[in-house]
Coordinates of C-alpha atoms in Angstrom, one line a residue:
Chain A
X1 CA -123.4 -25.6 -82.8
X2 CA -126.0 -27.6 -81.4
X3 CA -127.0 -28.0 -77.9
X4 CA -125.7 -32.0 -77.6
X5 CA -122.4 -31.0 -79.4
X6 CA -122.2 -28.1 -76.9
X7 CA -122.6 -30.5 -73.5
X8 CA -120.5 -33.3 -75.3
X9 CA -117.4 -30.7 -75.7
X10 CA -117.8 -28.9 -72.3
X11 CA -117.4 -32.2 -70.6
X12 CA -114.2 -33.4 -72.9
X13 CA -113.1 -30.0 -71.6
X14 CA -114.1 -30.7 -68.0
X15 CA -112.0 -34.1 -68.2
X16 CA -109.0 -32.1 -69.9
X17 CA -108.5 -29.4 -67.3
X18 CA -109.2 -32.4 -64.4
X19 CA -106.5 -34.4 -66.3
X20 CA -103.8 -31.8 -66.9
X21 CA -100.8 -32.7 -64.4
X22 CA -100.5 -29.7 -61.7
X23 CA -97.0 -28.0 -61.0
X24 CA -96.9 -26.8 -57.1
X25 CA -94.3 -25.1 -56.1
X26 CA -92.4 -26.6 -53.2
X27 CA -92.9 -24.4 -49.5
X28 CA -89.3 -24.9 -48.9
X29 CA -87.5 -21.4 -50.1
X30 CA -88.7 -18.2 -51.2
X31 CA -88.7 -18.5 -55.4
X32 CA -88.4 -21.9 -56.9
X33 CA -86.9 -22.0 -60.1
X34 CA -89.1 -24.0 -62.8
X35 CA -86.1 -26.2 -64.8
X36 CA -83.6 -26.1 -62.0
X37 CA -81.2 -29.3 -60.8
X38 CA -78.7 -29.7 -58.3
X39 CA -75.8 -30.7 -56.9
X40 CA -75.4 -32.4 -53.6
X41 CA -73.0 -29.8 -52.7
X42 CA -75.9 -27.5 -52.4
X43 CA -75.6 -25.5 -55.8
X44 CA -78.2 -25.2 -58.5
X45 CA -78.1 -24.7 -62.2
X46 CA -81.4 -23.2 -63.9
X47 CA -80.8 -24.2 -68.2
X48 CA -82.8 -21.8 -70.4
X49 CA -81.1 -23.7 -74.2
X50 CA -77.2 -23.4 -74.0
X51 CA -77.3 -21.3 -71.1
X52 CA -77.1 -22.3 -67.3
X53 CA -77.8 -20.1 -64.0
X54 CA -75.9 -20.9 -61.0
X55 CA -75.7 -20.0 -57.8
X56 CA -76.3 -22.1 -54.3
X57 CA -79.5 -23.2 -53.1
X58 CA -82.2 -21.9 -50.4
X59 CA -81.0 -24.5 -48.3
X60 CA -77.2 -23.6 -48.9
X61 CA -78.1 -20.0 -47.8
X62 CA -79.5 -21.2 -44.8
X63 CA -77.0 -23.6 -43.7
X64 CA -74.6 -20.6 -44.4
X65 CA -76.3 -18.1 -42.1
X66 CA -75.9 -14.5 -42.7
X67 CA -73.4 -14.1 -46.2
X68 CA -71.4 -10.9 -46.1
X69 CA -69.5 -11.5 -49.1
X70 CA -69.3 -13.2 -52.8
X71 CA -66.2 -13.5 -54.4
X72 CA -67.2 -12.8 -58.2
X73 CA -65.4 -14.6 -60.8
X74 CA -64.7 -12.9 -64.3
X75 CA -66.7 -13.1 -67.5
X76 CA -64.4 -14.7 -69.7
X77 CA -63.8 -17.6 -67.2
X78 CA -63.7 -20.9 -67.6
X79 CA -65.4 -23.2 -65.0
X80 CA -65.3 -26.7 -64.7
X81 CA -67.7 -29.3 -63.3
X82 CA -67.6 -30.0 -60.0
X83 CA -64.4 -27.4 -59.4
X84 CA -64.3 -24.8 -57.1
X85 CA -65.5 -21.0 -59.7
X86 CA -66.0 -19.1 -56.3
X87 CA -66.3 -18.5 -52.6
X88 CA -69.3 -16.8 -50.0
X89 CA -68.6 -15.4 -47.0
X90 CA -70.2 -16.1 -43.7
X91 CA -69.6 -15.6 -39.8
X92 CA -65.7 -15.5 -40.6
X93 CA -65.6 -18.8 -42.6
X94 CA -65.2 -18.7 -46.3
X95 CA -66.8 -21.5 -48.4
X96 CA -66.3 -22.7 -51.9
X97 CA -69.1 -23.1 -54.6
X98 CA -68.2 -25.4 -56.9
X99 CA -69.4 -25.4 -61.0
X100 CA -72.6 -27.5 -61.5
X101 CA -71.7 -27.6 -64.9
X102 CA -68.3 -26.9 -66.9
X103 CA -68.7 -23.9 -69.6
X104 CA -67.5 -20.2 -70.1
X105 CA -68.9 -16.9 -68.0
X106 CA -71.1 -14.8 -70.2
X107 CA -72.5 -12.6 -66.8
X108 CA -72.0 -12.0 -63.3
X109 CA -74.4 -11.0 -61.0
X110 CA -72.6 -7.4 -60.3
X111 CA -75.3 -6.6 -57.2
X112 CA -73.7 -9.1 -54.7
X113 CA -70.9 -6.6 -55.0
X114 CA -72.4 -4.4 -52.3
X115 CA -75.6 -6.3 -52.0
X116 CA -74.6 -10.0 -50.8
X117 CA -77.8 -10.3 -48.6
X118 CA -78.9 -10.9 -51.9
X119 CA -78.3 -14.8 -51.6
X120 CA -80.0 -15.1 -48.3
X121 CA -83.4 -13.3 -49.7
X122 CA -83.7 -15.3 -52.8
X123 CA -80.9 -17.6 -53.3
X124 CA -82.2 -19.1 -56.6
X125 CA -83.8 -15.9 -57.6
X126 CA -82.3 -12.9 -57.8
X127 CA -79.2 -13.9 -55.7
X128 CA -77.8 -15.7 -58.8
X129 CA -74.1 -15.8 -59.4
X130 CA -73.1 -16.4 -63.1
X131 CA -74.8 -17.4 -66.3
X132 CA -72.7 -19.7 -68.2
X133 CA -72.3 -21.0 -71.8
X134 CA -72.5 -24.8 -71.2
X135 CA -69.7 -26.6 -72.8
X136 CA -71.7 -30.4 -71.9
X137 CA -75.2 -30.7 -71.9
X138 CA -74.7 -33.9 -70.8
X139 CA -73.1 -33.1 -67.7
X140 CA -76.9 -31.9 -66.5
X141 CA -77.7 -36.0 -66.4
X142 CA -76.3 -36.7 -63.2
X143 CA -77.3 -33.7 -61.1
X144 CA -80.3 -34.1 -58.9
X145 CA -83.9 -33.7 -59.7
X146 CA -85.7 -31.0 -57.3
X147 CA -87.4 -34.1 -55.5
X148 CA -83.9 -36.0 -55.6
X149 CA -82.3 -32.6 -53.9
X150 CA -85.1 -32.2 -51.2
X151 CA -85.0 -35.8 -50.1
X152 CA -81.2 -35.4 -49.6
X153 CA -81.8 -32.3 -47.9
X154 CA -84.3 -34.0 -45.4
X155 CA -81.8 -36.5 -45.1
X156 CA -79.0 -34.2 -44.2
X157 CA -80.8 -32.6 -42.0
Chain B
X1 CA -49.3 -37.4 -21.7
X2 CA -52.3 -39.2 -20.5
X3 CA -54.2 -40.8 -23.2
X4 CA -58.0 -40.3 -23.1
X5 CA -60.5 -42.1 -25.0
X6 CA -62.0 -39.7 -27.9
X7 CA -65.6 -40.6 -26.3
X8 CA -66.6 -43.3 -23.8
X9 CA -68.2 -45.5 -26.2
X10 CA -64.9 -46.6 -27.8
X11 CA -65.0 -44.5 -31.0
X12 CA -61.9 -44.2 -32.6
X13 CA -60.0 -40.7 -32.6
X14 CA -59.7 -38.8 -35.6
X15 CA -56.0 -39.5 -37.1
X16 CA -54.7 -36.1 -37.6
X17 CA -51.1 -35.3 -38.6
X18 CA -49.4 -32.8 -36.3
X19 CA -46.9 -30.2 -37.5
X20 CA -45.0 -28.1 -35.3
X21 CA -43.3 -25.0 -37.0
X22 CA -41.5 -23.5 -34.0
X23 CA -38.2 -22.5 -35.2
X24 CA -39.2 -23.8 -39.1
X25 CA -37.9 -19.9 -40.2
X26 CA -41.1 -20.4 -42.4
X27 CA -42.8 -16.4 -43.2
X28 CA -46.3 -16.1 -42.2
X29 CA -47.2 -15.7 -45.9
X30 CA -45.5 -19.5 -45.9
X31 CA -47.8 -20.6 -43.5
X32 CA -50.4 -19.6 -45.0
X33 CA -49.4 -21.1 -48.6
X34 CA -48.7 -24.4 -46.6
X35 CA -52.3 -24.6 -44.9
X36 CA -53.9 -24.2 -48.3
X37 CA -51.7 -26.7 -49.9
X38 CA -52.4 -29.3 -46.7
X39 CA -56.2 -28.3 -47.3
X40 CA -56.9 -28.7 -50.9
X41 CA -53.9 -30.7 -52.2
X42 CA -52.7 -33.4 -49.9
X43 CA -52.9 -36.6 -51.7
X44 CA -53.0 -38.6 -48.5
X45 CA -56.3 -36.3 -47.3
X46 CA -54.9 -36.3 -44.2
X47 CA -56.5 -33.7 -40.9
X48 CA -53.7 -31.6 -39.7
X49 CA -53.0 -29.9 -36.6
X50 CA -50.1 -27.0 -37.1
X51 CA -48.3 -24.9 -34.8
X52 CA -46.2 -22.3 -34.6
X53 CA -44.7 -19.1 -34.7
X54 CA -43.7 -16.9 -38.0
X55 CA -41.4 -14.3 -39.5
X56 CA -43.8 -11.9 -40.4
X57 CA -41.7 -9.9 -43.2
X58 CA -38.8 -12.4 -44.6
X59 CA -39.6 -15.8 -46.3
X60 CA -37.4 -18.6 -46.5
X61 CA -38.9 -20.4 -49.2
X62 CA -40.2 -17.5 -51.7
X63 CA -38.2 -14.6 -53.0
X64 CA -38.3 -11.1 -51.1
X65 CA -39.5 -8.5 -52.7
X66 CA -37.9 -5.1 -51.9
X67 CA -39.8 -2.8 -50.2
X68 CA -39.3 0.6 -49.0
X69 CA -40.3 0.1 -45.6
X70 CA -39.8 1.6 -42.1
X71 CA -41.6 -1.0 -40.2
X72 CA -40.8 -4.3 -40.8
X73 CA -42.1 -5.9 -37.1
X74 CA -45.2 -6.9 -38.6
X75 CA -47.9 -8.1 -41.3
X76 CA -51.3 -7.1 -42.0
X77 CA -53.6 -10.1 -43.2
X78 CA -57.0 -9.7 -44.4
X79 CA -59.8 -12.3 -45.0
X80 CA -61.1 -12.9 -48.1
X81 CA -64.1 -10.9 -48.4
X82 CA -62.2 -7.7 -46.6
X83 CA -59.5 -8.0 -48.2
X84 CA -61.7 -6.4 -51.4
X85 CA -62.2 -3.5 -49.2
X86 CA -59.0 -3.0 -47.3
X87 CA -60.3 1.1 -47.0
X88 CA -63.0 0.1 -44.6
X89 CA -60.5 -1.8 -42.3
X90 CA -57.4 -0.2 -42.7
X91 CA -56.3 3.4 -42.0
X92 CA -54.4 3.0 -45.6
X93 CA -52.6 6.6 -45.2
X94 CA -51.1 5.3 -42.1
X95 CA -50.0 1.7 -43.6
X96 CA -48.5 2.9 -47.2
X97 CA -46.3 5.7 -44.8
X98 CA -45.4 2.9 -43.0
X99 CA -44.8 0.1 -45.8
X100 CA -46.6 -2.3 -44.3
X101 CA -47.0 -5.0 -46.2
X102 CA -50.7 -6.6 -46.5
X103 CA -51.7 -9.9 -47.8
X104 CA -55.5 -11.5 -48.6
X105 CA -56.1 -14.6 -46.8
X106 CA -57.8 -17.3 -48.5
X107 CA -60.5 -17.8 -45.1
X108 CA -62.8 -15.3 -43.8
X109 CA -62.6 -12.5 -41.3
X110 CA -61.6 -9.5 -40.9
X111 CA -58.1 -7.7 -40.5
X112 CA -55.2 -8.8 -38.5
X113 CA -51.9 -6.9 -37.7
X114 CA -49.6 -10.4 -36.9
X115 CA -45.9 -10.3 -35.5
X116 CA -43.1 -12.6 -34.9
X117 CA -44.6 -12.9 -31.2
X118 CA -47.6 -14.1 -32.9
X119 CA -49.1 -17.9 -31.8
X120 CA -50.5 -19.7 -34.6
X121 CA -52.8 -22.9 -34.7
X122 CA -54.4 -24.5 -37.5
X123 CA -56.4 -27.2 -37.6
X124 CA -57.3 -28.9 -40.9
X125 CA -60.4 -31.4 -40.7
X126 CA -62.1 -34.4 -42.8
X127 CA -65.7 -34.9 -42.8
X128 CA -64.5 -38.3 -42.7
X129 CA -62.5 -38.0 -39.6
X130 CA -64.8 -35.8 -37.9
X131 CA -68.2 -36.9 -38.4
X132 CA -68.9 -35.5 -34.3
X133 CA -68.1 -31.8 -36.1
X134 CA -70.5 -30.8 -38.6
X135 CA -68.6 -28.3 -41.4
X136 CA -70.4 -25.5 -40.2
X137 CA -68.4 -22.3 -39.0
X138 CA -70.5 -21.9 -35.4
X139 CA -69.5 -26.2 -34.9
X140 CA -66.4 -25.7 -35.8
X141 CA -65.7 -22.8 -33.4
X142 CA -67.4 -24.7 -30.8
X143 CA -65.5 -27.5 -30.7
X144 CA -62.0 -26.2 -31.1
X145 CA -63.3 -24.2 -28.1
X146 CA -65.0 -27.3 -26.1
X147 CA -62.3 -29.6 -27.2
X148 CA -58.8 -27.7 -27.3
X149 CA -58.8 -24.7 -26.4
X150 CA -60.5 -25.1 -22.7
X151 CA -57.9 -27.4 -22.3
X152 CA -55.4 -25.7 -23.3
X153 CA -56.0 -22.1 -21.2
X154 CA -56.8 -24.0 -18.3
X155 CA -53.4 -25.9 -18.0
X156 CA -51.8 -22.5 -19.1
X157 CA -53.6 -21.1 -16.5
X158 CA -52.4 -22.9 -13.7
X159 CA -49.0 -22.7 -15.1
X160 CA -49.0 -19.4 -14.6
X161 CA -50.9 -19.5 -10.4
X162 CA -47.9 -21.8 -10.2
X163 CA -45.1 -19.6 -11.3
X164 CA -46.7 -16.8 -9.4
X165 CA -46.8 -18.8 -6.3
X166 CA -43.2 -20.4 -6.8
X167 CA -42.1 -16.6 -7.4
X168 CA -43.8 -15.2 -4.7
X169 CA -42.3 -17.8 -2.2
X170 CA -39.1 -17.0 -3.7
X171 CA -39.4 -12.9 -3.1
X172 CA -40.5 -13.9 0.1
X173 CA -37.7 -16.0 0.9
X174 CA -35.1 -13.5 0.2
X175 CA -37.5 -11.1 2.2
X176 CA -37.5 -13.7 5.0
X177 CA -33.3 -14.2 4.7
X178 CA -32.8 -10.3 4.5
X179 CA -35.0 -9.8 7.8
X180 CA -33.7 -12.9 9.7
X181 CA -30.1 -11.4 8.8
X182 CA -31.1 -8.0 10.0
X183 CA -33.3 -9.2 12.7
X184 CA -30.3 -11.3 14.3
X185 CA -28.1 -7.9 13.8
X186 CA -30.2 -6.3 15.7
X187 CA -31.0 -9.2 18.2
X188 CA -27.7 -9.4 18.6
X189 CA -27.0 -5.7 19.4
X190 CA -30.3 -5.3 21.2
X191 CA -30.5 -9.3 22.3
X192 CA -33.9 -9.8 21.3
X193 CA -35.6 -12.9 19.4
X194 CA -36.3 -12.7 15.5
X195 CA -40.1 -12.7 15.1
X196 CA -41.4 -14.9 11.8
X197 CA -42.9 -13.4 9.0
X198 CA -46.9 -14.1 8.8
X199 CA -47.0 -12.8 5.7
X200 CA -49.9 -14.4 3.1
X201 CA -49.2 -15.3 -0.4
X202 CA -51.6 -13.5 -3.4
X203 CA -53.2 -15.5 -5.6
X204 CA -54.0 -13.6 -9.1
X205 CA -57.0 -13.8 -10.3
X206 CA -57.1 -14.9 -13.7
X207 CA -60.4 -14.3 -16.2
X208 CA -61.6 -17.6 -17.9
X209 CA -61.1 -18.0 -21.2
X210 CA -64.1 -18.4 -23.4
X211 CA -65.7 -18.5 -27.1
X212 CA -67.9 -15.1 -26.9
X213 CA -70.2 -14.4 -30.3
X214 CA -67.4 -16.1 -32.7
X215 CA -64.0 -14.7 -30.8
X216 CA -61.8 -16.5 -28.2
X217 CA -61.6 -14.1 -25.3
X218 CA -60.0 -14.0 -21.5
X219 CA -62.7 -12.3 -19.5
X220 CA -64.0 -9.8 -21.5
X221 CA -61.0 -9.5 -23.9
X222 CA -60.3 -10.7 -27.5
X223 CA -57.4 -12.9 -27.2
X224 CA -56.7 -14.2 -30.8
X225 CA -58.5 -14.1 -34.4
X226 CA -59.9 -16.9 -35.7
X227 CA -61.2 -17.8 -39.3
X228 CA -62.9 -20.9 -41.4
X229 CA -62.4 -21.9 -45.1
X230 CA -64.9 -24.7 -45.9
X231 CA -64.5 -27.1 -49.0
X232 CA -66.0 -29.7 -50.3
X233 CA -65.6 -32.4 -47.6
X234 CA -62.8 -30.4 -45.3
X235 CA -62.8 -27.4 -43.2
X236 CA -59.9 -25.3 -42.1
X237 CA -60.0 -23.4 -38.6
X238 CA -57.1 -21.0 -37.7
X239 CA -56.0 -18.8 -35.2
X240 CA -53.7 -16.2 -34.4
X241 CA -53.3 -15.7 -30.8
X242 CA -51.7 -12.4 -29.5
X243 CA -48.9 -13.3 -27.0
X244 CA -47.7 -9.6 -26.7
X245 CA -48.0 -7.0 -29.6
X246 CA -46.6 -3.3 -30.4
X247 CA -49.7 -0.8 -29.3
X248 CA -48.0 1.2 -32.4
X249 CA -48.9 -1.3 -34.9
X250 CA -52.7 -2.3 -33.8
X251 CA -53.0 1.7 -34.9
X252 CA -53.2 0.7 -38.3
X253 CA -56.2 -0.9 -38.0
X254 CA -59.8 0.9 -37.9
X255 CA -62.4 0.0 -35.4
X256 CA -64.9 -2.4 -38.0
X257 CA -68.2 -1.2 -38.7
X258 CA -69.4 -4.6 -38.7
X259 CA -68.4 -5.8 -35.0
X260 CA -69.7 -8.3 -32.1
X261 CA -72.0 -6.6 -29.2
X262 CA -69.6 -7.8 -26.6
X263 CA -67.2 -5.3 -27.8
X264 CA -69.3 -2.2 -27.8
X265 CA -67.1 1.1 -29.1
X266 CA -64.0 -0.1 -27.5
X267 CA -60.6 0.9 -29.2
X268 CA -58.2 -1.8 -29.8
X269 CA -56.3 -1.1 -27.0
X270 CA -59.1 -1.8 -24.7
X271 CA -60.5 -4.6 -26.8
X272 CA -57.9 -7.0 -27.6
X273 CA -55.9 -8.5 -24.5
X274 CA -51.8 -10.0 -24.8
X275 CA -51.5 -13.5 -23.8
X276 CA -48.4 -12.4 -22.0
X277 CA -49.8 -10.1 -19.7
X278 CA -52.0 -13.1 -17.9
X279 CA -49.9 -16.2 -18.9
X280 CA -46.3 -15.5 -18.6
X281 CA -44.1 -17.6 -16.9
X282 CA -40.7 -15.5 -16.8
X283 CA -39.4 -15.8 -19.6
X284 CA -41.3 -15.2 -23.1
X285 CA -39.8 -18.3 -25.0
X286 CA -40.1 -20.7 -22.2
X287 CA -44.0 -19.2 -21.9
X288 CA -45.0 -19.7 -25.4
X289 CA -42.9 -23.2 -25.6
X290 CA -45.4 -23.9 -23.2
X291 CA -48.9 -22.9 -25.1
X292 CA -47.8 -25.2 -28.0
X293 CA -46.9 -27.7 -25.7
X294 CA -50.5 -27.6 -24.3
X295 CA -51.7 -27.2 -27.2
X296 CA -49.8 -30.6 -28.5
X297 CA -51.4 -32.3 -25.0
X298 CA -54.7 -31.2 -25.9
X299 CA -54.6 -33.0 -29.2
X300 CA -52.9 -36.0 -28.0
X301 CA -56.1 -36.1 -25.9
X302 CA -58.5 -35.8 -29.0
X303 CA -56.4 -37.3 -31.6
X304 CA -54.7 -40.3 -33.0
X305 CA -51.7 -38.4 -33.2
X306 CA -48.8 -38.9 -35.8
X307 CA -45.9 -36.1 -35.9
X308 CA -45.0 -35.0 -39.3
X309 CA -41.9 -33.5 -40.5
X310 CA -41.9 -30.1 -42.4
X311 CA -39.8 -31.3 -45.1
X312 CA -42.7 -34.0 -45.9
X313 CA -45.5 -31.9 -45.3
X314 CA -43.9 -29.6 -47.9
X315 CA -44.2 -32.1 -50.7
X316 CA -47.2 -31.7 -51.0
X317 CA -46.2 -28.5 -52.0
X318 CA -43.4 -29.5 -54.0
X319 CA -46.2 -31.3 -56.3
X320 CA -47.8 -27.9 -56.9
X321 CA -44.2 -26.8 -58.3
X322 CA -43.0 -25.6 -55.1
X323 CA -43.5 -22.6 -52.4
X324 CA -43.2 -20.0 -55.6
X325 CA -45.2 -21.9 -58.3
X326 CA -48.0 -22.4 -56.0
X327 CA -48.2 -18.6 -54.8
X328 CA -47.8 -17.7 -58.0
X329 CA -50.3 -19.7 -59.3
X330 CA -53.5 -21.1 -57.9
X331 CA -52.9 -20.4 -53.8
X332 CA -55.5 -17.9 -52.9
X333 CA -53.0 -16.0 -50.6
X334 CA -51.8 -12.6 -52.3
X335 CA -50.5 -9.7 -51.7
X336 CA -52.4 -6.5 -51.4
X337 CA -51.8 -3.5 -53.8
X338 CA -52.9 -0.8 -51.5

């Protein structure tokens, strides 16, 4: 390859890498989930194909304060959008999570059995409540955009 | 009732329904069937403020089971989260001798042993109606605290310096008679003057009631149990307070690993206090006629008040099938297979 042909394709890759649209990860939270969206009830839904993650958000967790209990569903289950699936506990008050998405229970996150401090570590990590087999794809459209979801958190707050 | 303004810059008060279920015959696990209904089901989305006293064994609206029991003065109710682990609250042993029936709440908390003695209060409230109370279990607490209960213990309170006084004047009146009458025998076989009686009335000294690290206490005392179930758009706040208790029947519940500092490694007998013991006022109906109606003057004060009837509050449970569909079916209240 010849010397010109050398420069002329380093700088085409210079201007590629100095194009290429950067990800950040937000400072808000401890793991931010790549593909997630939520709901402005404070739960999130991570889609990997037919399959959705939920569980409630950093800023769910922290508006909670200290969870001491998860009320698991069942696999098998059926959830339905925006319908209460399940409850946390925290500082005697009970509160509902309701289904970002409708669909059936493939898994439950077993270790908020005897590990709820789970979801205050790493809410949309490994504090995770249920994967679910999405019965709507289309019911993802109207949940929020991570931007979306922090500016109503600002908001809130 | 004086009416006060909700806040001094005119806001309106929250309209709130109140219910008053003195004498209803309603069962505690009715109660708690009827809040969850009111909660999550009333078409009219109506706040709620309930009161009352309950059966703690027999219902009136769902069938009775038959149990082999020897102590039927009582119910064990768990929260929803210890209710999956009734062994770490409950000395089981002691409660399946006993047939003691136990039931999972659908709020949080811990255990609670509840009688027929037992003064409930529930309030049910809208975002929309209560934008001054965010739906937060610490805000929540804090104003029922701030803006009910304060009120409330503090006209109990001088209910009770006031009956003591009245009482004590009384005692000392008949003190007073007897000694005149025995003074003038005596005068009149000895012909000497009655001297009067200089005698000083006691005041009792009453502890302050307070919200201490999530508990409502009377000094240093837990004086009732209080619990949250938050939804989307609604909370629920309710407490049982302890106007007198059997000693015998706190034993069936196990001092909590998980427990506030305040109480340290203090039994239940030395932990809990009975509203009776401080607040009495002779008799116990007349006393605990009286914590409701404070209770009522307090919300009259807060509220936009509008009494309710059972029989329409309950048709809201009548939509859900009735009392035994809805326990049956999607009420989050159930009994415990210990």
């Amino acid at each position: 390859m010849s010397s010109a042909a050398t420069m002329m394709m380093r700088n085409v890759a210079r201007r590629s890498i100095l194009q290429m649209p950067r990800f950040t990860y937000p400072s808000v939270g401890s793991t931010r989930l790549f593909s997630a969206k939520f709901t402005e009830s404070h739960e999130f839904a991570k889609v990997d194909g037919k399959i959705a993650t939920i569980g409630i958000s950093d800023h769910a967790q922290s508006l909670l304060g200290d969870i001491v209990f998860v009320e698991l569903p069942e696999v098998g289950d059926e959830i339905v959008k925006g319908e209460s699936f399940t409850s946390v506990e925290s500082v005697k008050a009970a509160s509902d999570v309701y289904a970002p998405v409708s669909g059936t229970i493939l898994e439950v996150n077993q270790s908020l059995e005897d590990s709820p401090e789970t979801v205050n570590k790493d809410a949309e990590g490994e504090g995770w409540f249920v994967k679910v087999e999405m019965s709507d794809e289309s019911e993802l459209d109207d949940l929020l955009e991570l931007d979306q979801y922090k500016a109503k958190c600002e908001e809130e707050s | 009732m004086n009416c006060r303004s909700f806040s001094t810059q005119s806001k309106p008060k929250p309209k709130v329904s109140f219910l008053n279920l003195q004498g209803s015959g309603m069962s505690a696990i009715e109660r708690l069937c009827l809040e969850e209904a009111l909660l999550s089901h009333d078409p009219l989305k109506r706040s709620w403020a309930i009161v009352g006293t309950h059966e703690p064994r027999y219902n009136s609206y769902l069938p009775n089971p038959e149990f082999n029991t020897s102590n039927e003065s009582c119910l064990i109710i768990m929260g929803v989260g210890a209710g999956g682990k009734p062994d770490s609250l409950l000395d089981i042993e002691k409660v399946k001798r006993d047939g003691v029936l136990a039931v999972k709440r659908f709020s949080g908390g811990g255990a609670i042993v509840v009688d027929d003695s037992t003064l409930w209060t529930t309030f049910i409230g809208r975002n929309d109606d209560f934008p001054h109370v965010d739906p937060h279990s610490e805000s929540i607490m804090a104003w029922s605290a701030n803006d009910v209960f304060h009120k409330v213990f503090a006209n109990m309170k001088a209910d009770a310096l006031h009956h003591n006084i009245i009482s004590s004047e009384k005692k000392n009146m008949v003190m007073d008679t007897t000694k005149s009458c025995q003074a003038a025998l005596d005068n009149e076989t000895s012909g000497k003057h009655p001297t009067e009686d200089n005698s000083t009335l006691q005041t009792t000294e009453m502890p302050d009631f307070a919200l201490r690290e999530n508990d409502y206490v009377i000094g240093e005392r837990k004086v009732g149990d209080n619990a949250q179930l938050i939804v989307d758009g609604a909370w629920l706040h309710h407490t049982t307070f302890l106007w007198d208790y059997e000693e015998e029947n706190m034993s069936y519940l196990t001092l909590p690993s998980k427990r506030p500092e305040y109480r340290g490694e203090r039994d239940h007998d030395d932990f809990l206090v009975k509203l009776r013991s401080t607040y009495a006022l002779g008799d116990d109906n007349s006393s605990k006629r009286a914590f409701f109606y404070h209770v009522k003057c307090a919300a009259f004060e807060a509220f936009e008040l509008e009494e309710v009837l059972l029989k329409d509050a309950m048709k809201v449970v009548d939509d859900l099938g009735g009392m035994k569909a809805w326990f049956e079916g999607g009420c989050r209240t159930k009994i415990l297979d210990l």
